[in-house]
PDB file of C-alpha atoms and ligand atoms in Angstrom:
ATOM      1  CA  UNK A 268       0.000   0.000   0.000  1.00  0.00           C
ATOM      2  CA  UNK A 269       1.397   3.203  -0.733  1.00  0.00           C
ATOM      3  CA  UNK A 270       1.658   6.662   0.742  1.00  0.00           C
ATOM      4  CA  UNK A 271      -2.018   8.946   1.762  1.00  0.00           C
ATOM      5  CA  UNK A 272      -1.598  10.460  -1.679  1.00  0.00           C
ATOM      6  CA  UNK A 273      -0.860   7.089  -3.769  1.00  0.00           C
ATOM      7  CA  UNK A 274       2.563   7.945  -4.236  1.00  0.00           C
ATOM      8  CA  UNK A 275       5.738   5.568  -4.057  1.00  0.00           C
ATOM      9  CA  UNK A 276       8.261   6.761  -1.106  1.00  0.00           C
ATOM     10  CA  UNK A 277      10.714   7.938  -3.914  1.00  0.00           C
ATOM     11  CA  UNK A 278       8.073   9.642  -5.941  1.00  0.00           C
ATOM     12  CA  UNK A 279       7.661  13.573  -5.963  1.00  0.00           C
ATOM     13  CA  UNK A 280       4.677  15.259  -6.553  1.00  0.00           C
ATOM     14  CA  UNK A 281       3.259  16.276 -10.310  1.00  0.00           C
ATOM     15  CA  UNK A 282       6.127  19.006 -11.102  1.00  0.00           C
ATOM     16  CA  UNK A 283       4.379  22.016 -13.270  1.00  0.00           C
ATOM     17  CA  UNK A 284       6.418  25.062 -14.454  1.00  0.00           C
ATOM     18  CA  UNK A 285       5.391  28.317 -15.977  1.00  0.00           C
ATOM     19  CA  UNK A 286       7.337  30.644 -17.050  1.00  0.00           C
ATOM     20  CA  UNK A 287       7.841  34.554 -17.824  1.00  0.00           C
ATOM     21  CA  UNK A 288       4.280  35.230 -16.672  1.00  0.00           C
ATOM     22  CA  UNK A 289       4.713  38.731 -15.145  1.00  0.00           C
ATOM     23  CA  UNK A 290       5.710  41.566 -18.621  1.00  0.00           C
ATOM     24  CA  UNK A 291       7.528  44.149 -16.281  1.00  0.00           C
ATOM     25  CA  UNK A 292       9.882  42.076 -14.463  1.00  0.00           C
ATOM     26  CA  UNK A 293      13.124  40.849 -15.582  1.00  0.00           C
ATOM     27  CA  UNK A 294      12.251  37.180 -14.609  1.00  0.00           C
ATOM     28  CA  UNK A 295       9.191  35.348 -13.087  1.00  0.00           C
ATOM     29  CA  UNK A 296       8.414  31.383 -13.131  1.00  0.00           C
ATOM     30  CA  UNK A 297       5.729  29.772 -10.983  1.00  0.00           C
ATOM     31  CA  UNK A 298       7.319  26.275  -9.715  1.00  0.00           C
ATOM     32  CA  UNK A 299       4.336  23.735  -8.686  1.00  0.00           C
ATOM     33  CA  UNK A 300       5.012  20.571  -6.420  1.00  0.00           C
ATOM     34  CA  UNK A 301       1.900  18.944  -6.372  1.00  0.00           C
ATOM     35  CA  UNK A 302      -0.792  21.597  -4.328  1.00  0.00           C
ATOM     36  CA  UNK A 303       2.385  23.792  -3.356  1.00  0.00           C
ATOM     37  CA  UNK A 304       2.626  26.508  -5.823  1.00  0.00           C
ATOM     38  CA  UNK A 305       4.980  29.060  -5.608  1.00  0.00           C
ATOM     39  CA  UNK A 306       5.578  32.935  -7.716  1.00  0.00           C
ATOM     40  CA  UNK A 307       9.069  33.812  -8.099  1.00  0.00           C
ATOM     41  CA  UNK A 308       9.645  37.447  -9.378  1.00  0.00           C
ATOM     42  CA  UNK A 309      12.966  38.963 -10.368  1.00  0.00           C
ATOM     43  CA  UNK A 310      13.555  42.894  -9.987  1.00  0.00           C
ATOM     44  CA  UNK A 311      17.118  43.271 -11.136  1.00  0.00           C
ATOM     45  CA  UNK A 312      20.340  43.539 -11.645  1.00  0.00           C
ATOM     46  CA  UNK A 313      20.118  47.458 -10.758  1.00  0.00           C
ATOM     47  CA  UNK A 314      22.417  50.033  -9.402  1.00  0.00           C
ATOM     48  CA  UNK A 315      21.948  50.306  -5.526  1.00  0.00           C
ATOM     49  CA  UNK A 316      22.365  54.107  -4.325  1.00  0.00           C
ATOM     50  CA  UNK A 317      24.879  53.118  -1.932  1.00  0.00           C
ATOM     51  CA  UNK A 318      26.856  50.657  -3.385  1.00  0.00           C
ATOM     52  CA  UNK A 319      29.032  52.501  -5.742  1.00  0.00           C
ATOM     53  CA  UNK A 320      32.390  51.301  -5.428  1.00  0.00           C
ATOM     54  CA  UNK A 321      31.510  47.359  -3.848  1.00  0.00           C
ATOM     55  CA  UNK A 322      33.338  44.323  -5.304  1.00  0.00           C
ATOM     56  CA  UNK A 323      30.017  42.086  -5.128  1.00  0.00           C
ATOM     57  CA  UNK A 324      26.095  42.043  -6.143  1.00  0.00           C
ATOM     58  CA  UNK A 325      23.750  42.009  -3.437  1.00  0.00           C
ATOM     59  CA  UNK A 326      20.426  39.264  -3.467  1.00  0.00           C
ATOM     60  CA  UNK A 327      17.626  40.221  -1.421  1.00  0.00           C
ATOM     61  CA  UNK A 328      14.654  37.650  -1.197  1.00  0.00           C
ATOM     62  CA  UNK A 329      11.466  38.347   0.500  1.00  0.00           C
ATOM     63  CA  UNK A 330       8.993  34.828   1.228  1.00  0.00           C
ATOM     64  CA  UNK A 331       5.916  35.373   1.950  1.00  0.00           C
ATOM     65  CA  UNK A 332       2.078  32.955   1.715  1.00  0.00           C
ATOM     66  CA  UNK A 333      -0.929  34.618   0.722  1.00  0.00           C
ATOM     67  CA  UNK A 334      -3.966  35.007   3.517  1.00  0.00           C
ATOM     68  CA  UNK A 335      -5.865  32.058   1.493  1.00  0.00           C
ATOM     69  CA  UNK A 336      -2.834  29.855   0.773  1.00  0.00           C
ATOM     70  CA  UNK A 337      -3.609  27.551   3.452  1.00  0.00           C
ATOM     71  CA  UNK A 338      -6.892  26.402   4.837  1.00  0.00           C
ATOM     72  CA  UNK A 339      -7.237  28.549   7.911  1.00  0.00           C
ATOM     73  CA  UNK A 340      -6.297  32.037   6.428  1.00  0.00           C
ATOM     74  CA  UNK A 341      -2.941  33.390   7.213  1.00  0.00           C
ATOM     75  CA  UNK A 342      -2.367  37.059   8.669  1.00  0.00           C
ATOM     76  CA  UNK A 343      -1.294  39.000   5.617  1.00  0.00           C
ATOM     77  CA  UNK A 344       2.324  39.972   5.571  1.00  0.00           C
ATOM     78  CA  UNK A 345       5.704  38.470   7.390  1.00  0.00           C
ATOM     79  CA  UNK A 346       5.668  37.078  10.439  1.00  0.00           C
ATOM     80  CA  UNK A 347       8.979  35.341  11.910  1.00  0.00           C
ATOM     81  CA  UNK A 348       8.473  32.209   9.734  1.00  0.00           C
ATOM     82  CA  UNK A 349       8.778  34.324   6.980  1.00  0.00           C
ATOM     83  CA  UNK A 350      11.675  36.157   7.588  1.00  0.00           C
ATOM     84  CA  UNK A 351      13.320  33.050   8.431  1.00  0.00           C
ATOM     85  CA  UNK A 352      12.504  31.634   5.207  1.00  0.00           C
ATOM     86  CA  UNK A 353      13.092  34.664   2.889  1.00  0.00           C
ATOM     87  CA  UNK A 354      17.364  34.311   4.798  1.00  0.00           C
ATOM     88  CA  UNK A 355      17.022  30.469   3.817  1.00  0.00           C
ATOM     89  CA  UNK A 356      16.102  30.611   0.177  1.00  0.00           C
ATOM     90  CA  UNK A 357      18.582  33.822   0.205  1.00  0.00           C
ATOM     91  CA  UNK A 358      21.602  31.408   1.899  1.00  0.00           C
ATOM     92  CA  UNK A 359      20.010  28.365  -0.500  1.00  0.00           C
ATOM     93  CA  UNK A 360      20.555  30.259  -4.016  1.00  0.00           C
ATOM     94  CA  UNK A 361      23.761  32.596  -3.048  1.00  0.00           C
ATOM     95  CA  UNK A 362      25.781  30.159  -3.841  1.00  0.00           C
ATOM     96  CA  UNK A 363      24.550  29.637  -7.264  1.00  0.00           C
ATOM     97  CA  UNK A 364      24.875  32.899  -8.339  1.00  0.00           C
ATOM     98  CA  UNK A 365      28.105  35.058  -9.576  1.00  0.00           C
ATOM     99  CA  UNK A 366      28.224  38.270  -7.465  1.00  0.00           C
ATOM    100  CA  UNK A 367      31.381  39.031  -7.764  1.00  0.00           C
ATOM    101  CA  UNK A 368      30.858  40.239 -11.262  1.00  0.00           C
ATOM    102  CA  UNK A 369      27.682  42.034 -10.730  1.00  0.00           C
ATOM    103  CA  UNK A 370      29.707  44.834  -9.027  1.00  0.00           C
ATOM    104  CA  UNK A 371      27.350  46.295  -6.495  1.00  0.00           C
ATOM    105  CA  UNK A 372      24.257  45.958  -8.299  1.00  0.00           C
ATOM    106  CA  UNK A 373      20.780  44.302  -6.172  1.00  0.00           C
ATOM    107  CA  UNK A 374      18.869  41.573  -7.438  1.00  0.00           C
ATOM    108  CA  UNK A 375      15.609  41.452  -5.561  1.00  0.00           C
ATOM    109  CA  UNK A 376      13.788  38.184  -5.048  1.00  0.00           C
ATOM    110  CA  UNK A 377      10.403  37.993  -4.680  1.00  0.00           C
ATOM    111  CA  UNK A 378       8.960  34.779  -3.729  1.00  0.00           C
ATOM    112  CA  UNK A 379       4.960  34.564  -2.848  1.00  0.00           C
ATOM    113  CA  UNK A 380       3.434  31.664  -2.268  1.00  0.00           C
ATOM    114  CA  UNK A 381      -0.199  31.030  -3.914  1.00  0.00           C
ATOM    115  CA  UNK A 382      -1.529  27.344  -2.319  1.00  0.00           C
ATOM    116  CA  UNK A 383       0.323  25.638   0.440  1.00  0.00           C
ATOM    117  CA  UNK A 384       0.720  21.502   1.333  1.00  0.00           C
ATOM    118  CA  UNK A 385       3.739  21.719   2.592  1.00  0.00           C
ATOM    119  CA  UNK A 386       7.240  22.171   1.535  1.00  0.00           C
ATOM    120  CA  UNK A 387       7.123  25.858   0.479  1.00  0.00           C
ATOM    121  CA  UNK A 388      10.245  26.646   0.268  1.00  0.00           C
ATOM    122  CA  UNK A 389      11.412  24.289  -1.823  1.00  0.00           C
ATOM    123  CA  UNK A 390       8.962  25.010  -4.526  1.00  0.00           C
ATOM    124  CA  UNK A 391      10.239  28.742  -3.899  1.00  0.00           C
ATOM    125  CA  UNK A 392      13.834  28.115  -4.349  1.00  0.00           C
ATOM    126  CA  UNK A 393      12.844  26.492  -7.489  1.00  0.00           C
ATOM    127  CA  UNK A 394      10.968  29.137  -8.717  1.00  0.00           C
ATOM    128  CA  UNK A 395      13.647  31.434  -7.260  1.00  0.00           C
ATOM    129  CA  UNK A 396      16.348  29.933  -9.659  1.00  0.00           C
ATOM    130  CA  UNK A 397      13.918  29.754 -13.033  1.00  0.00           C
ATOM    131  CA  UNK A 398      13.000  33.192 -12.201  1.00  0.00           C
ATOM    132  CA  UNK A 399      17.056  34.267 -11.489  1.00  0.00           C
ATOM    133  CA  UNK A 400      18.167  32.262 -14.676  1.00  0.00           C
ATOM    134  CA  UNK A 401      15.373  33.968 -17.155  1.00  0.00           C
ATOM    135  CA  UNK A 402      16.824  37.513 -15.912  1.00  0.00           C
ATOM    136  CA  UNK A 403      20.088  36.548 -16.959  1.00  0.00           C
ATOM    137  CA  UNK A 404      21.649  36.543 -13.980  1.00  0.00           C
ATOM    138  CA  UNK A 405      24.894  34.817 -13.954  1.00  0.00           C
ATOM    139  CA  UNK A 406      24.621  31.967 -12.455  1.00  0.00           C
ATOM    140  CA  UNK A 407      26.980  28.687 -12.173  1.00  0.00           C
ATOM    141  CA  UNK A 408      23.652  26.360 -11.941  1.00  0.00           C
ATOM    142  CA  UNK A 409      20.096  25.482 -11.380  1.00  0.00           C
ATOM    143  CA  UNK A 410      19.822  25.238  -7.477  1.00  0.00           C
ATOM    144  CA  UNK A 411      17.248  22.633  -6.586  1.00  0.00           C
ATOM    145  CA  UNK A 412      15.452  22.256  -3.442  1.00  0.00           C
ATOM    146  CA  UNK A 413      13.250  18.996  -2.559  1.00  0.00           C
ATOM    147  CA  UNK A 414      12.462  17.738   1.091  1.00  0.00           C
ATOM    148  CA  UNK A 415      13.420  14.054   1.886  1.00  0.00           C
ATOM    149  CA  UNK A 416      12.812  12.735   5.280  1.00  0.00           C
ATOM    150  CA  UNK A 417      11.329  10.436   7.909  1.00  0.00           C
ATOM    151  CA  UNK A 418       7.728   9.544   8.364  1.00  0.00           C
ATOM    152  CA  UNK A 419       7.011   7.045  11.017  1.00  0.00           C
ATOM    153  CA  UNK A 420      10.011   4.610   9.682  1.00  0.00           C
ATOM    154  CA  UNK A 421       9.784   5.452   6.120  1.00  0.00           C
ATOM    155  CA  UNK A 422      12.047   7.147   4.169  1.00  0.00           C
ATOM    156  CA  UNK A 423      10.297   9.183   1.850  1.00  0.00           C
ATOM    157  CA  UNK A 424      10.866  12.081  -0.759  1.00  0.00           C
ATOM    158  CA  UNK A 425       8.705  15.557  -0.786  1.00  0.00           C
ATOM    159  CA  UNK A 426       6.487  15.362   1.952  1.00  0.00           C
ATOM    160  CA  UNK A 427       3.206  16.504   1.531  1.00  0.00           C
ATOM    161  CA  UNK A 428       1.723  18.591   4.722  1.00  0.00           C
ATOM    162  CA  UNK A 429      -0.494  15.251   5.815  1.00  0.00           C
ATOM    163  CA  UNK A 430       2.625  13.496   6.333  1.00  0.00           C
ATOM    164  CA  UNK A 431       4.646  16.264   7.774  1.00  0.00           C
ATOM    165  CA  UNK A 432       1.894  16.367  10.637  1.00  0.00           C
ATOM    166  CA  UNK A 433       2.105  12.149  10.798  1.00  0.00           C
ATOM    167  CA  UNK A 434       1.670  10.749  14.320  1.00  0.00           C
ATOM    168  CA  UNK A 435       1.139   6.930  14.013  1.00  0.00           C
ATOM    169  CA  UNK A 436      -0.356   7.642  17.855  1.00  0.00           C
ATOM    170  CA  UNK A 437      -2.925   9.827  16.782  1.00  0.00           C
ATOM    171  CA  UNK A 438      -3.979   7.664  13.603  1.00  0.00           C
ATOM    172  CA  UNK A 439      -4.812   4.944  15.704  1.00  0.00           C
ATOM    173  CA  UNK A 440      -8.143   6.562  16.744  1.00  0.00           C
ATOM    174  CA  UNK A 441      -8.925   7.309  12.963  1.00  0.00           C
ATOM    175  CA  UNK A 442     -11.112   4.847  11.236  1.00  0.00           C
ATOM    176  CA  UNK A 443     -10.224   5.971   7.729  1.00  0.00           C
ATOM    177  CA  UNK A 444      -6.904   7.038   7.990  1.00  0.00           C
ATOM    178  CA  UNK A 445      -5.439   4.187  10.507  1.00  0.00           C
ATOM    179  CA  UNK A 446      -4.562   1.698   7.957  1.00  0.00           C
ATOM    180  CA  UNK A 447      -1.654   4.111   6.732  1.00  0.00           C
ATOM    181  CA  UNK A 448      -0.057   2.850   9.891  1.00  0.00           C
ATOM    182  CA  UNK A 449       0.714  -0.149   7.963  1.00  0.00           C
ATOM    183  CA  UNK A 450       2.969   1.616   5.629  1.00  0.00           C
ATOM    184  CA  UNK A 451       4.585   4.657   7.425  1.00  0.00           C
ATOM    185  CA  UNK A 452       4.964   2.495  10.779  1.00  0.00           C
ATOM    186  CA  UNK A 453       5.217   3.747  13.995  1.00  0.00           C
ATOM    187  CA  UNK A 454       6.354   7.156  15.101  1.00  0.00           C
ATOM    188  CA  UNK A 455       6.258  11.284  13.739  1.00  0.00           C
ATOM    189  CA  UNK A 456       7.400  12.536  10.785  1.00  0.00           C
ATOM    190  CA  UNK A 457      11.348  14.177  10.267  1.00  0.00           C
ATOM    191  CA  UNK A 458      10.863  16.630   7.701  1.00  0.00           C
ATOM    192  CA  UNK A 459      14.869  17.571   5.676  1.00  0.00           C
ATOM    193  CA  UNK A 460      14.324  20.130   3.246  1.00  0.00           C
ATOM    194  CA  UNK A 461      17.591  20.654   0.829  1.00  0.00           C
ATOM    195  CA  UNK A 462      19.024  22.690  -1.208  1.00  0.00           C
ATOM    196  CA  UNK A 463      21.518  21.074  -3.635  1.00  0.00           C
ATOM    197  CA  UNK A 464      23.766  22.350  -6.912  1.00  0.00           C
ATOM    198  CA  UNK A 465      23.509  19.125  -8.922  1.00  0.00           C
ATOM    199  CA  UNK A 466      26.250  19.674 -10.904  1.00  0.00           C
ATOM    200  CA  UNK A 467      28.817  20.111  -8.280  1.00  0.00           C
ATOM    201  CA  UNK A 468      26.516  17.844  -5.671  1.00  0.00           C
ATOM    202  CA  UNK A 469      27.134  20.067  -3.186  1.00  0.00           C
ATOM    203  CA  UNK A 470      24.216  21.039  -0.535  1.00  0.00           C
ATOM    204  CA  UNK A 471      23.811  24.665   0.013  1.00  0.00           C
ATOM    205  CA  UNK A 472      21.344  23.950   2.123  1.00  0.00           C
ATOM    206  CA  UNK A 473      20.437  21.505   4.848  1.00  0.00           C
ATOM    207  CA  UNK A 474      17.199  21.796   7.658  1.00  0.00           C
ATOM    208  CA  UNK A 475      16.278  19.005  10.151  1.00  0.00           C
ATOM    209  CA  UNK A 476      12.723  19.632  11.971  1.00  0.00           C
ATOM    210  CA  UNK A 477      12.829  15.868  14.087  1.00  0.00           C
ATOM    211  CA  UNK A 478      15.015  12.926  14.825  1.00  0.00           C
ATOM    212  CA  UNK A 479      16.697  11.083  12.634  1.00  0.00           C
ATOM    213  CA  UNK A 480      19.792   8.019  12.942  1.00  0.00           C
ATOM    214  CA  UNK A 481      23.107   8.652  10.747  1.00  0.00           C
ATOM    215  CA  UNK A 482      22.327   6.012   8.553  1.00  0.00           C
ATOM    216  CA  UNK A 483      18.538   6.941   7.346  1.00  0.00           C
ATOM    217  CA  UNK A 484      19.456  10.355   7.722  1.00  0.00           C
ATOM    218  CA  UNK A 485      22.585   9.646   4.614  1.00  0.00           C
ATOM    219  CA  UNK A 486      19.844   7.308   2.381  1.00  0.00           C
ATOM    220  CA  UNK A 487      17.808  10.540   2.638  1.00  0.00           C
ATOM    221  CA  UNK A 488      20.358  12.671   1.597  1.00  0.00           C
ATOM    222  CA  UNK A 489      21.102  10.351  -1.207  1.00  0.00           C
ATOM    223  CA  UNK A 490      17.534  10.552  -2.465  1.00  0.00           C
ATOM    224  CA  UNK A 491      17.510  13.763  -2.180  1.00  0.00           C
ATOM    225  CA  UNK A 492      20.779  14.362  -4.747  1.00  0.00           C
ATOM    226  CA  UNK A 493      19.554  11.515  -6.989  1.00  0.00           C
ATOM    227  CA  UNK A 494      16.110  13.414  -7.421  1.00  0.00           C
ATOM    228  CA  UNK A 495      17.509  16.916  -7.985  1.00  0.00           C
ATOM    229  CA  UNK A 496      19.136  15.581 -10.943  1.00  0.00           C
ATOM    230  CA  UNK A 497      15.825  14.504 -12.226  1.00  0.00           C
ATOM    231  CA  UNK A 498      14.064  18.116 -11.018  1.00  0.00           C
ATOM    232  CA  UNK A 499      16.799  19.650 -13.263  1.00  0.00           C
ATOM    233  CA  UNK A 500      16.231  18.525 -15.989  1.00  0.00           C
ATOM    234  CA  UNK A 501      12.779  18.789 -15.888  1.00  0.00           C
ATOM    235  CA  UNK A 502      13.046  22.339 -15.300  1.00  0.00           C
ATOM    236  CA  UNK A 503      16.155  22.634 -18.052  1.00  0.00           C
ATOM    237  CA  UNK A 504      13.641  21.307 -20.115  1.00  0.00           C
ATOM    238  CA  UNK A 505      11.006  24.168 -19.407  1.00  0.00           C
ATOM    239  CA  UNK A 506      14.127  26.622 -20.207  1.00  0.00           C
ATOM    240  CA  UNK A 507      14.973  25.512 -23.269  1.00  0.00           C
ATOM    241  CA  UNK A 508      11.275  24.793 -24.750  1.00  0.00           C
ATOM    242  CA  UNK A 509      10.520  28.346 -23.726  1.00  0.00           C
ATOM    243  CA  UNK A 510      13.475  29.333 -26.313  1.00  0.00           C
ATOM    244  CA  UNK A 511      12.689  27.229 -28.641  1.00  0.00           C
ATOM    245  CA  UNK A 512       8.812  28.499 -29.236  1.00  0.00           C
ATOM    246  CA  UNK A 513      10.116  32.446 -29.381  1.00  0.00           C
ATOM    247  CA  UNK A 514      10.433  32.801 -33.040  1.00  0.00           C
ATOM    248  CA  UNK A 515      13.435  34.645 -33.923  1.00  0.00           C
ATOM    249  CA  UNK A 516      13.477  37.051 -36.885  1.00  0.00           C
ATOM    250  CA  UNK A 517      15.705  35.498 -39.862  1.00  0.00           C
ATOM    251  CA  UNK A 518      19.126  37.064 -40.498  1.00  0.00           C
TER     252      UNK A 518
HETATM  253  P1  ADP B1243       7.491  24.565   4.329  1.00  0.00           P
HETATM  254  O1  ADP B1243       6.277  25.143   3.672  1.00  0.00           O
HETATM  255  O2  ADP B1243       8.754  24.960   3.648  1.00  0.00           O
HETATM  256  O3  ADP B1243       7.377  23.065   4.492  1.00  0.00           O
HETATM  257  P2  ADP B1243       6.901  24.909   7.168  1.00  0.00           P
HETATM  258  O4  ADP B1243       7.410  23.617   7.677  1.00  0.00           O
HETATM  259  O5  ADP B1243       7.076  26.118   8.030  1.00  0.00           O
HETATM  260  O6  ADP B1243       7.588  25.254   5.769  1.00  0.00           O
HETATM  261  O7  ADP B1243       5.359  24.812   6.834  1.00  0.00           O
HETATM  262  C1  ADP B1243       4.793  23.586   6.479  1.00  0.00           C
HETATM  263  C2  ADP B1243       3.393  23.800   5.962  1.00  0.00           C
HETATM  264  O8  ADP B1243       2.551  24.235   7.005  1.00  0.00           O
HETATM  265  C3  ADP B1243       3.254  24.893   4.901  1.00  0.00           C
HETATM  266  O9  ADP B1243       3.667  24.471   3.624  1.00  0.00           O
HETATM  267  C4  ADP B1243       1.772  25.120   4.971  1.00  0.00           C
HETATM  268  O10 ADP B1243       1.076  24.078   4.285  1.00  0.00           O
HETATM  269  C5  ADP B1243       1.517  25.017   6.468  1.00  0.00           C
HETATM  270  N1  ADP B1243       1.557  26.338   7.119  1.00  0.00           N
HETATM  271  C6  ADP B1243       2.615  27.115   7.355  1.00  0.00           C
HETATM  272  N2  ADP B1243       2.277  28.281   7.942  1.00  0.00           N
HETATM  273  C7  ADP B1243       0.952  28.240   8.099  1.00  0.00           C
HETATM  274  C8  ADP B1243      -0.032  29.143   8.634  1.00  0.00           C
HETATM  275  N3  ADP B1243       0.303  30.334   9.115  1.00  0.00           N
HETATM  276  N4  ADP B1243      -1.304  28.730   8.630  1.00  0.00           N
HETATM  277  C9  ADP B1243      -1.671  27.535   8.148  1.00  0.00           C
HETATM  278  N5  ADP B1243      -0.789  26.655   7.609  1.00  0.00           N
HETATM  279  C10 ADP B1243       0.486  26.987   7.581  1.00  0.00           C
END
């Protein structure tokens, strides 16, 4: 039997890209996992008032969900959790990105979440880097985020927000839902989002919300660089099909 949603434990969710859908900005790309859909919106490069005279770029991200992204409405505007993302995704794509030779310019990264089911800033730091790569910003490659991690004794990849909240304890008293006790097994959930440059496999980011032993905790880690490969190309592949279809006058 497999997970609440039907999937396999190393199966992410339905990936959907769209791209360039905001005229004005320099680079925008909506990055879907499943029912976590997230805007990314590029302002920049531009000349920062103050920063005549500094070696490096600057890249400033701001996270935040919309009121009716989640099923009980969200205060509008950032709260601490979204502060704390929007220096994540910032500390997840920095890497990526060549600032050395955008000479104090600011890149500003907008990231606004439309529907959440967990694992929002992963689908942000996707969008993020479709977004940063369709301004032109120099970048050394795709940054992909996915969560792997623990639920009950499972290893499994891109948790959705049912199995982020998994407690085998309170299942039990849940006619409908108990039988996924069979598969998960006993326990919470251990939720590892990452943040990985494939081509280097090198993590820029790593979170732990849980418990998890060294040796699940490398498997997981594993998954998670195995599947980023796969959530490259698939988002190469939305790149490069957007270039083809722009019809280029003839020389
Ligand atoms: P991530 O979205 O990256 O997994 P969190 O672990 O903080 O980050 O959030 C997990 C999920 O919890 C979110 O994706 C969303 O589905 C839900 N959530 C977060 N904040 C709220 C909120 N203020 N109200 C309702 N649900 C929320």
């Amino acid at each position: 039997m497999p997970r609440f949603d039907g999937r396999e434990w190393n199966e992410i969710r339905k990936i959907s890209i769209e791209l360039d859908i905001v005229p004005n900005a320099a680079g925008s790309a909506i990055f879907k996992f499943g029912e976590t859909w997230a805007l990314a919106i590029v302002d920049g490069p531009k000349p920062g008032k103050m920063s005549a005279g500094f070696e490096e770029g600057l890249l400033r991200v701001r996270y935040d969900m919309l009121p009716f992204s989640v099923p009980e409405r969200k205060k509008p505007g950032q709260g601490r959790r979204e502060i704390e993302l929007s220096e994540i995704i910032q500390r997840a794509l920095k890497p990526a990105i060549f600032l050395d030779e955008l000479h104090g310019s600011i890149i500003d990264v907008y990231v606004q979440i439309l529907n959440a089911d967990a694992g929002t800033r992963t689908a942000g730091i996707n969008a993020a880097s479709l977004a940063l790569a369709l301004a032109g910003i120099p970048m050394k490659d795709l940054v992909i985020a996915v969560a792997v991690g623990k639920v009950g004794e499972r290893i499994v990849i891109d948790l959705n927000k049912e199995e982020e909240d998994y407690d085998s304890e309170k299942l039990k008293n849940d006619p409908e839902k108990s039988k996924f006790i069979e598969y998960y097994g006993e326990g919470k959930a251990t939720d590892i989002p990452v943040a990985i440059l494939p081509s280097e496999r090198k993590f820029t980011i790593i979170q732990l919300d849980g418990e998890i032993e060294r040796e699940n905790l490398k498997k997981a880690l594993n998954l998670a660089l195995e599947k980023s490969i796969e959530i490259r190309e698939i988002m190469k592949k939305a790149i490069l099909n957007k270039y083809e279809s722009l019809k280029l006058p003839r020389i």
